[in-house]
Coordinates of C-alpha atoms and ligand atoms in Angstrom, one line a residue:
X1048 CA 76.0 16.8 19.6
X1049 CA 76.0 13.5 17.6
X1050 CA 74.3 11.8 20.6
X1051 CA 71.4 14.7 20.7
X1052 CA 71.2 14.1 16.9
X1053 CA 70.4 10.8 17.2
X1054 CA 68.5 10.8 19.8
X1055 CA 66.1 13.1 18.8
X1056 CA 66.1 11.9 15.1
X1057 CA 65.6 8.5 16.1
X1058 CA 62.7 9.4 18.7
X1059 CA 61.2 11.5 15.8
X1060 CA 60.8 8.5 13.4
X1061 CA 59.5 6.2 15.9
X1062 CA 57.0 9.0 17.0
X1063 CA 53.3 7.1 16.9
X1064 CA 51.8 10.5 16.6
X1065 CA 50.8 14.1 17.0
X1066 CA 51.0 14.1 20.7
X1067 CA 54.1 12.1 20.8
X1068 CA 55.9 14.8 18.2
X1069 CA 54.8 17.6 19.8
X1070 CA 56.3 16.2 23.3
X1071 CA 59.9 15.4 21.4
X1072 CA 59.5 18.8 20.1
X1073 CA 59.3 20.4 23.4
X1074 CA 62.1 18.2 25.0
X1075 CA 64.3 19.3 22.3
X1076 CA 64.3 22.5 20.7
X1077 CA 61.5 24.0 23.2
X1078 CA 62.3 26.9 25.5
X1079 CA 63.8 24.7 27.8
X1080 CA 64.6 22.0 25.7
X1081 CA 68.3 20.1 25.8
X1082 CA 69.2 21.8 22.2
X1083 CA 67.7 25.3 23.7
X1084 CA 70.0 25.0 26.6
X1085 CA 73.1 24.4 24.8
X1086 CA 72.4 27.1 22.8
X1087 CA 72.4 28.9 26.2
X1088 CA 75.6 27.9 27.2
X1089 CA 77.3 29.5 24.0
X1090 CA 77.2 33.0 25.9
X1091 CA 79.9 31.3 28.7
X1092 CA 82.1 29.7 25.6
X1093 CA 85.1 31.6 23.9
X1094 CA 84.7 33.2 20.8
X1095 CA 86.5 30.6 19.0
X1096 CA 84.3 27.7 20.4
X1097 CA 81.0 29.7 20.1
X1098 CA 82.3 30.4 16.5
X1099 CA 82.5 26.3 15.8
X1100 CA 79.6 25.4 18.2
X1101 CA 76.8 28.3 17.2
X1102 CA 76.5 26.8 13.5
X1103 CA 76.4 23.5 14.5
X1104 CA 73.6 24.2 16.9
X1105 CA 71.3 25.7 14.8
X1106 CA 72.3 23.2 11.9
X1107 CA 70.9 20.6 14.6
X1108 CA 67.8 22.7 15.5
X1109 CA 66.9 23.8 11.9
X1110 CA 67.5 19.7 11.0
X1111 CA 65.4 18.5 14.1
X1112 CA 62.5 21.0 13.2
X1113 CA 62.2 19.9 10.1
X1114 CA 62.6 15.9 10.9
X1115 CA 59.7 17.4 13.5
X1116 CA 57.6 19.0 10.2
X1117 CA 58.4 16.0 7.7
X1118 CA 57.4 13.4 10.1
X1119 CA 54.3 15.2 11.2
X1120 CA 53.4 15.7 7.1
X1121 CA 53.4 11.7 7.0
X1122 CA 51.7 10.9 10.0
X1123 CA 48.8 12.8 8.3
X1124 CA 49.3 11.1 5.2
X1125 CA 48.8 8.1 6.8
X1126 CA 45.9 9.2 8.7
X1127 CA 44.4 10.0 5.5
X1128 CA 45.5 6.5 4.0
X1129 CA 43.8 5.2 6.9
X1130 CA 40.8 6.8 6.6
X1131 CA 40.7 5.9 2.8
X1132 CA 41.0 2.7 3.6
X1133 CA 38.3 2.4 6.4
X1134 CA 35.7 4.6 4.9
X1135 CA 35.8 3.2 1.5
X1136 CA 32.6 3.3 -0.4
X1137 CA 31.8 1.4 -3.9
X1138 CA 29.8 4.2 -6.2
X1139 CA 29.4 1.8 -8.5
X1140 CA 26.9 -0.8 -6.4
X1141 CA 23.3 -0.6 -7.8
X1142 CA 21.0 1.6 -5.3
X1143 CA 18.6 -0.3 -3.1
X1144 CA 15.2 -0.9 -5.0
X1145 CA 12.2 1.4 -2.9
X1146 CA 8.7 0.1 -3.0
X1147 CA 6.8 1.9 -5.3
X1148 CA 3.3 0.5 -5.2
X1149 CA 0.5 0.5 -2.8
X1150 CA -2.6 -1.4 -2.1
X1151 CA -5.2 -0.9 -4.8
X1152 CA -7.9 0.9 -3.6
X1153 CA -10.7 -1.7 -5.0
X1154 CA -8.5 -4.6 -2.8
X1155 CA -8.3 -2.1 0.1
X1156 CA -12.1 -1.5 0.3
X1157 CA -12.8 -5.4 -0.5
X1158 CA -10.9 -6.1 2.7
X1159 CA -12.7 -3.9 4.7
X1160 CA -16.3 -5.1 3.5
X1161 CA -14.8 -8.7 4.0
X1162 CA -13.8 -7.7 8.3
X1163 CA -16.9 -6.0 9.1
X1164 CA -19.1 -9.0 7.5
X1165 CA -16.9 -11.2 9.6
X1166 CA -17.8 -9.5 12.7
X1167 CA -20.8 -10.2 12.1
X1168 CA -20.7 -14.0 11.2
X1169 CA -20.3 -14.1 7.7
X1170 CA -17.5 -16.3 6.1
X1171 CA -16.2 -16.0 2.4
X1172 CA -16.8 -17.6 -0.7
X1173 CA -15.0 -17.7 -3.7
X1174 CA -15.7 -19.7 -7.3
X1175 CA -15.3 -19.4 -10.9
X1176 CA -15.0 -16.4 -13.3
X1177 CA -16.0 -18.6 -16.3
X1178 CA -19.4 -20.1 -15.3
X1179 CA -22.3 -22.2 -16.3
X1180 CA -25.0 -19.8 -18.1
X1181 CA -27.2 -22.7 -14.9
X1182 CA -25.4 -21.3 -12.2
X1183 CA -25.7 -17.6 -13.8
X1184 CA -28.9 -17.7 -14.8
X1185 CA -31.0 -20.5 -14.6
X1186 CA -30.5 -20.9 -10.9
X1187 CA -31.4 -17.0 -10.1
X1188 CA -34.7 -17.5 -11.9
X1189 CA -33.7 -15.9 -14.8
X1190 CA -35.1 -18.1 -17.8
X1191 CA -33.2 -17.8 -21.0
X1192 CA -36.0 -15.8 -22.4
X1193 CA -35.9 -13.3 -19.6
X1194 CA -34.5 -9.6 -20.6
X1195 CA -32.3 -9.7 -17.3
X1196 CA -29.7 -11.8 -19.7
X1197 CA -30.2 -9.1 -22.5
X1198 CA -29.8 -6.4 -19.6
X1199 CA -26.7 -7.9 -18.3
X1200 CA -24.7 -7.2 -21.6
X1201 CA -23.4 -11.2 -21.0
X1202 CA -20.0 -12.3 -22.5
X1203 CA -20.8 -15.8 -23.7
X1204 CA -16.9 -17.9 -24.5
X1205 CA -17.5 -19.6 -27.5
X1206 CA -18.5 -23.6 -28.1
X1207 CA -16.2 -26.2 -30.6
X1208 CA -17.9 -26.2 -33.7
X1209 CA -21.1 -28.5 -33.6
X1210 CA -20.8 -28.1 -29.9
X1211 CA -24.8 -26.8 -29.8
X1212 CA -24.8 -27.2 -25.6
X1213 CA -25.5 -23.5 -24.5
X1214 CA -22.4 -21.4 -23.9
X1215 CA -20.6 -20.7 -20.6
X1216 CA -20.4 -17.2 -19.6
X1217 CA -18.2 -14.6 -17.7
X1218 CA -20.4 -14.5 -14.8
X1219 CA -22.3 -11.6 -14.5
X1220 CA -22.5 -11.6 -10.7
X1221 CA -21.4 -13.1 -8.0
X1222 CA -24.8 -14.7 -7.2
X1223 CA -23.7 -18.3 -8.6
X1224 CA -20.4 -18.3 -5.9
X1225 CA -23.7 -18.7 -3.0
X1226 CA -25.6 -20.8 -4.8
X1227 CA -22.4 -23.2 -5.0
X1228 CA -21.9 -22.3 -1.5
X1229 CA -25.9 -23.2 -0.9
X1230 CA -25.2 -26.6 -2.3
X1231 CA -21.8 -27.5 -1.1
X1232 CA -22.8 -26.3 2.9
X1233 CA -26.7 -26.3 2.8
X1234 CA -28.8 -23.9 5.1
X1235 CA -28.0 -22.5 7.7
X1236 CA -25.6 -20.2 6.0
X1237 CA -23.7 -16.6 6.2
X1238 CA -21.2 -15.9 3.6
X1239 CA -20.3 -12.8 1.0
X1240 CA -19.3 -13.8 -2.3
X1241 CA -16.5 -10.5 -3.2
X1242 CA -14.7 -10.9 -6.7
X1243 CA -15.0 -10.1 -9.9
X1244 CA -17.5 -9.5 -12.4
X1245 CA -18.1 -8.7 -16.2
X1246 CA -20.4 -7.2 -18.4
X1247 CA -20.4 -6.1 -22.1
X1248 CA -20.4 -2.3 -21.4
X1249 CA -18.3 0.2 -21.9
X1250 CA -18.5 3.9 -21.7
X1251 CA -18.1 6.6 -19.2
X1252 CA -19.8 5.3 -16.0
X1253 CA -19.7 1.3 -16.9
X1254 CA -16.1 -0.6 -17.3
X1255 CA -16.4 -4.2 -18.7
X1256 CA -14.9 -5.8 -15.4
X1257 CA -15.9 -4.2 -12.0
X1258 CA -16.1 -5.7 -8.7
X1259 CA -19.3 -7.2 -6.8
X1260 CA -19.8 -8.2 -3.5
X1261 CA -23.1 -10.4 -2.9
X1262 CA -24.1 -11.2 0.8
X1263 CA -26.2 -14.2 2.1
X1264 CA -28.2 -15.4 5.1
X1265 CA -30.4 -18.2 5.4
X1266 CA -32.1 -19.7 8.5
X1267 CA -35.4 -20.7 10.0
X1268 CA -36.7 -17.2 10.6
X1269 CA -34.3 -14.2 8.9
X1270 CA -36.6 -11.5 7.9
X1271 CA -36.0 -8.0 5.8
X1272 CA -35.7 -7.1 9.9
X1273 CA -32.4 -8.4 9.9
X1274 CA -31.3 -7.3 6.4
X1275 CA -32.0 -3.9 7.5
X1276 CA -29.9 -4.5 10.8
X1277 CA -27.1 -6.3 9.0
X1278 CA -27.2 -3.3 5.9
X1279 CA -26.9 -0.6 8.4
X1280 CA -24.3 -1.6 10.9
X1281 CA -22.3 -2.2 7.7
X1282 CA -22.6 0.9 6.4
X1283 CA -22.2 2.4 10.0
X1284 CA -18.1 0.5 9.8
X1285 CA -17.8 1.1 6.1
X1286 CA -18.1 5.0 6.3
X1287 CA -17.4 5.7 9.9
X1288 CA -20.6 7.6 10.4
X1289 CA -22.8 7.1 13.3
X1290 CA -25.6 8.4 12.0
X1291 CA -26.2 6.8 9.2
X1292 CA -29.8 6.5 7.5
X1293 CA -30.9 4.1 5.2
X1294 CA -33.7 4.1 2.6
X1295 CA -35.3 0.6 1.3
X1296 CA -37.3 1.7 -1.9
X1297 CA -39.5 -1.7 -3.6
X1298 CA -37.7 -2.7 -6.9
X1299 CA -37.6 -5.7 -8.2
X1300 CA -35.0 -9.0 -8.9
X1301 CA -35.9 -12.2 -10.0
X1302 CA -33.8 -13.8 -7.6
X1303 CA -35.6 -11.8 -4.8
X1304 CA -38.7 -12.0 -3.5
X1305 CA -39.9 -9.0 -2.2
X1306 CA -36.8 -7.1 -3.8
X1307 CA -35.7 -3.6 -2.3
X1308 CA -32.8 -1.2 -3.5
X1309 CA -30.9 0.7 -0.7
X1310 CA -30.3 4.7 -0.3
X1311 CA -27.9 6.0 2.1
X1312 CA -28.8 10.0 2.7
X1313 CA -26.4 12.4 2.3
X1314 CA -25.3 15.6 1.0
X1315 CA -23.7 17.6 -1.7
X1316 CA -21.8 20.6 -1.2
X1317 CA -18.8 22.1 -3.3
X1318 CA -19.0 19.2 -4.9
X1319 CA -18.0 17.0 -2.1
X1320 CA -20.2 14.4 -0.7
X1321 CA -21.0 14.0 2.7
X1322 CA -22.4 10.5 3.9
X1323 CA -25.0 10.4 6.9
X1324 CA -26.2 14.0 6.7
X1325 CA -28.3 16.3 4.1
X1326 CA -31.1 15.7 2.0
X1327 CA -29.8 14.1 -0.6
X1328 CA -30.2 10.2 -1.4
X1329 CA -27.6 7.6 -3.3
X1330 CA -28.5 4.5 -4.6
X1331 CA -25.8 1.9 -2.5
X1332 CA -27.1 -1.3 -3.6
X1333 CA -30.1 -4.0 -4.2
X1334 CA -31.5 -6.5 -1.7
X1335 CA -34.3 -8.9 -1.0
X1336 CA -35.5 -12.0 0.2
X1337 CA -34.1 -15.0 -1.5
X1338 CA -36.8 -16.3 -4.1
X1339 CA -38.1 -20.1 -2.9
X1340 CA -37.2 -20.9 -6.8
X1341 CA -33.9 -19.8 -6.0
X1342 CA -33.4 -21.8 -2.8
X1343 CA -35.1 -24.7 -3.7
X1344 CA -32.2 -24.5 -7.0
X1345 CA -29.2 -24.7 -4.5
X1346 CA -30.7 -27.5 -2.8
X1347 CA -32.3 -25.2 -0.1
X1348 CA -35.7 -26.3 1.4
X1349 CA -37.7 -23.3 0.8
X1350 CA -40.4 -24.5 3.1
X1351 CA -38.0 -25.0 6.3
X1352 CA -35.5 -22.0 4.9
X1353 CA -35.7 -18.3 4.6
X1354 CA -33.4 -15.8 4.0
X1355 CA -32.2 -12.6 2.9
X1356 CA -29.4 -11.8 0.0
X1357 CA -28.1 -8.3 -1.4
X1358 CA -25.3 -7.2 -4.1
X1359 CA -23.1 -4.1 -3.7
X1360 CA -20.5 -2.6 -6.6
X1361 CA -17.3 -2.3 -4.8
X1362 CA -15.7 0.0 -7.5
X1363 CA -18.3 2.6 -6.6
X1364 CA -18.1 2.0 -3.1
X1365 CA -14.5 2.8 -3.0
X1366 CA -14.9 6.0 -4.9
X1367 CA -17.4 7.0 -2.4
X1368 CA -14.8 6.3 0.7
X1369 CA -12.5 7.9 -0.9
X1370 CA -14.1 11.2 -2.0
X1371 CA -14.3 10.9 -5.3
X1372 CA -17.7 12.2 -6.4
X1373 CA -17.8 11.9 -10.1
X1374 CA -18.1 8.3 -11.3
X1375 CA -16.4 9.5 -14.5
X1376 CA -12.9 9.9 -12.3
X1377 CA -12.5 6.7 -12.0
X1378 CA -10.0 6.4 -14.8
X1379 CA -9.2 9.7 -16.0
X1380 CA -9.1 13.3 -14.5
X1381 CA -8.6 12.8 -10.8
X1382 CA -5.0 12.4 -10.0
X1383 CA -5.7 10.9 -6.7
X1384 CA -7.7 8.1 -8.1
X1385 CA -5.0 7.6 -10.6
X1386 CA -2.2 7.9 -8.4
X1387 CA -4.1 4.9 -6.5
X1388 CA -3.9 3.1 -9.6
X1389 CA 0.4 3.6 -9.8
X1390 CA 0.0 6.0 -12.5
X1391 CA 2.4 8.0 -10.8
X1392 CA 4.2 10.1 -13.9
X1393 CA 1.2 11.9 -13.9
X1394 CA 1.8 13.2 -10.7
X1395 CA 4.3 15.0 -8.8
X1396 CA 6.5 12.6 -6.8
X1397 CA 5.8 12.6 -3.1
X1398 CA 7.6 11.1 -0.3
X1399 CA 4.8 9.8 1.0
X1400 CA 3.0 8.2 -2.2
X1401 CA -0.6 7.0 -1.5
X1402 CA -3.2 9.1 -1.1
X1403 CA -2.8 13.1 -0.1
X1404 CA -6.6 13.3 0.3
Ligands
2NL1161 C1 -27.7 -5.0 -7.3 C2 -28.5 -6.2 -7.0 C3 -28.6 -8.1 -5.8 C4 -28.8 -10.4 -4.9 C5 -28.0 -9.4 -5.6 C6 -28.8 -12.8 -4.6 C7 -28.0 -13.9 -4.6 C8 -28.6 -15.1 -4.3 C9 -29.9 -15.2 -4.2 C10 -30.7 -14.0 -4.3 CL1 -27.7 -16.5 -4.3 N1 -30.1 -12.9 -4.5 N2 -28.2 -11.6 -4.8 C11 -30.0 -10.1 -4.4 C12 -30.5 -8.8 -4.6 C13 -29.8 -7.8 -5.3 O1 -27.8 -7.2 -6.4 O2 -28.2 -4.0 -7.8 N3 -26.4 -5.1 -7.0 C14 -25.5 -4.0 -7.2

């Protein structure tokens, strides 16, 4: 009896687990288990010994079941221990920071002008936002009397006191970045000139900073042929329309000689516009052939040199793209726009972000 006690009670402590306890169990107090068949034997016994023996048997059995339940309660514990241990997780870590923003839609669309006038041989040409009123003005043949400066709404930076040499000025296009270019690299030449510009005007269709992008070719014999060709195949990229149709109407620059502004047809219907179809027109931009003043200012031989040049507002560009028909969107009522811009309280949070249109 001792022996089966401590045999069984032993076994049970060193049990590893559930499998192992269940065996034990089984071996001992299972149907045919060594306890169960000593309980048998108590039907051959006298009554005297089966008196003695039958208590002590089931004291054994009810002890060994419950060294069976109490050892199977702990090995769960320390499953669960385990598992605490393993599967820890610290709440308390800050969360991992998600990217909120997305590209703005002006710097999107500047990029795409910028790689389909690369595919077609134009490099790019950056320069200053604070310019010379020379390289604003003088240089495009605009004289300081001329009412192009009065038109441009200029922001002149002020002069030291008794400084009386004309102001600098926020350049009004992007014009002076090829004439720098002109000078620096000489003819032949392809660049754009995409950046910034400023003009004193404020309301609901002019902001005082928008964005430009000014193209230029010079070379022995470029004609208004090829800035038709050049205009078109960009717009063909720009608004992934085959059919695209183009209107040159005569206007007039100083810088360009003759001067022509550009209308793409298309169409308006529930308010949405439709590029390359309809019979609508929209002005896209201005163009010319570069004025001989104007090359022979950047160093440019008009006599050997000829070339075209044109200037297109990005800002309205991308809201054309990107289905925005009303100019006066741009910063307020159309949540698209302004969810473009980051403004994104104003919207309902999506997993997505960017635009839904
Ligand atoms: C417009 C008009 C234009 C140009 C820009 C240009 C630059 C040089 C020489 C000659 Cl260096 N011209 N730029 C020419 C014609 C038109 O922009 O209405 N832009 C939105």
């Amino acid at each position: 009896m001792d022996e089966l006690r401590q045999k069984y009670l032993g076994a049970i402590a060193d049990a590893a687990d559930e499998p192992a306890l269940e065996e034990l169990r089984l071996q001992a107090v299972g149907k045919k288990g060594e306890v169960s068949l000593k309980m048998r034997e108590l039907g051959r016994m006298t009554p005297e010994e089966r008196q003695e023996m039958g208590p002590k048997l089931n004291a054994l059995k009810d002890e060994i079941n419950s060294a069976l339940a109490a050892k199977k309660a702990a090995l769960a514990d320390a499953a669960l221990n385990e598992r605490l241990r393993a599967e820890w997780l610290d709440v308390t870590l800050p969360g991992r920071p998600r990217r909120q923003g997305t590209i703005h839609p002006v710097s999107q669309v500047t990029d795409e002008i910028t790689a389909i006038f690369a595919d077609m041989g134009f490099s790019v040409a950056e320069g200053p936002q604070i310019e010379s009123d020379w390289f604003n003005f003088d240089a495009l043949n605009i004289p300081p009397e001329h009412p192009a400066r009065q038109e441009h709404d200029t922001f002149f930076m002020s002069r030291a006191e008794g400084d009386h040499r004309p102001p600098h000025v926020l350049r009004t296009h992007t014009s002076p970045v090829q004439i720098r270019a002109m000078q620096e690299t000489g003819a032949p030449i392809r660049v754009i000139a995409p950046g910034r510009v400023y003009r004193c005007d404020y309301d609901q269709t002019h902001t005082p900073m928008f964005h430009q992008v000014e193209g230029l070719a010079i070379g022995r014999d470029i004609s208004m042929a090829n800035l038709k060709w050049v205009l078109e195949e960009f717009c063909r990229a720009f608004f992934e329309v085959e059919g695209v149709e183009l209107r040159f109407r005569a206007s007039h620059f100083p810088f360009t000689e003759p001067s022509a502004e550009v209308d793409i047809r298309c169409s308006w219907a529930d308010g949405s516009l439709k590029i390359g179809e309809g019979d609508d027109w929209m002005e896209i931009l201005g163009s010319g052939m570069v004025h001989p003043k104007v090359l022979s200012a950047a160093g440019v031989d008009p006599s050997q040199w000829q070339g075209f040049a044109f200037g297109i507002g990005i800002d309205r560009l991308a809201m054309l793209k990107y289905g925005i028909p009303d100019l006066r969107a741009f910063f307020d009522s159309d949540l698209r726009w302004l969810r473009h811009y980051g403004f994104s309280a104003l919207d309902v949070p999506t997993l997505q972000g960017g635009l839904s249109a």
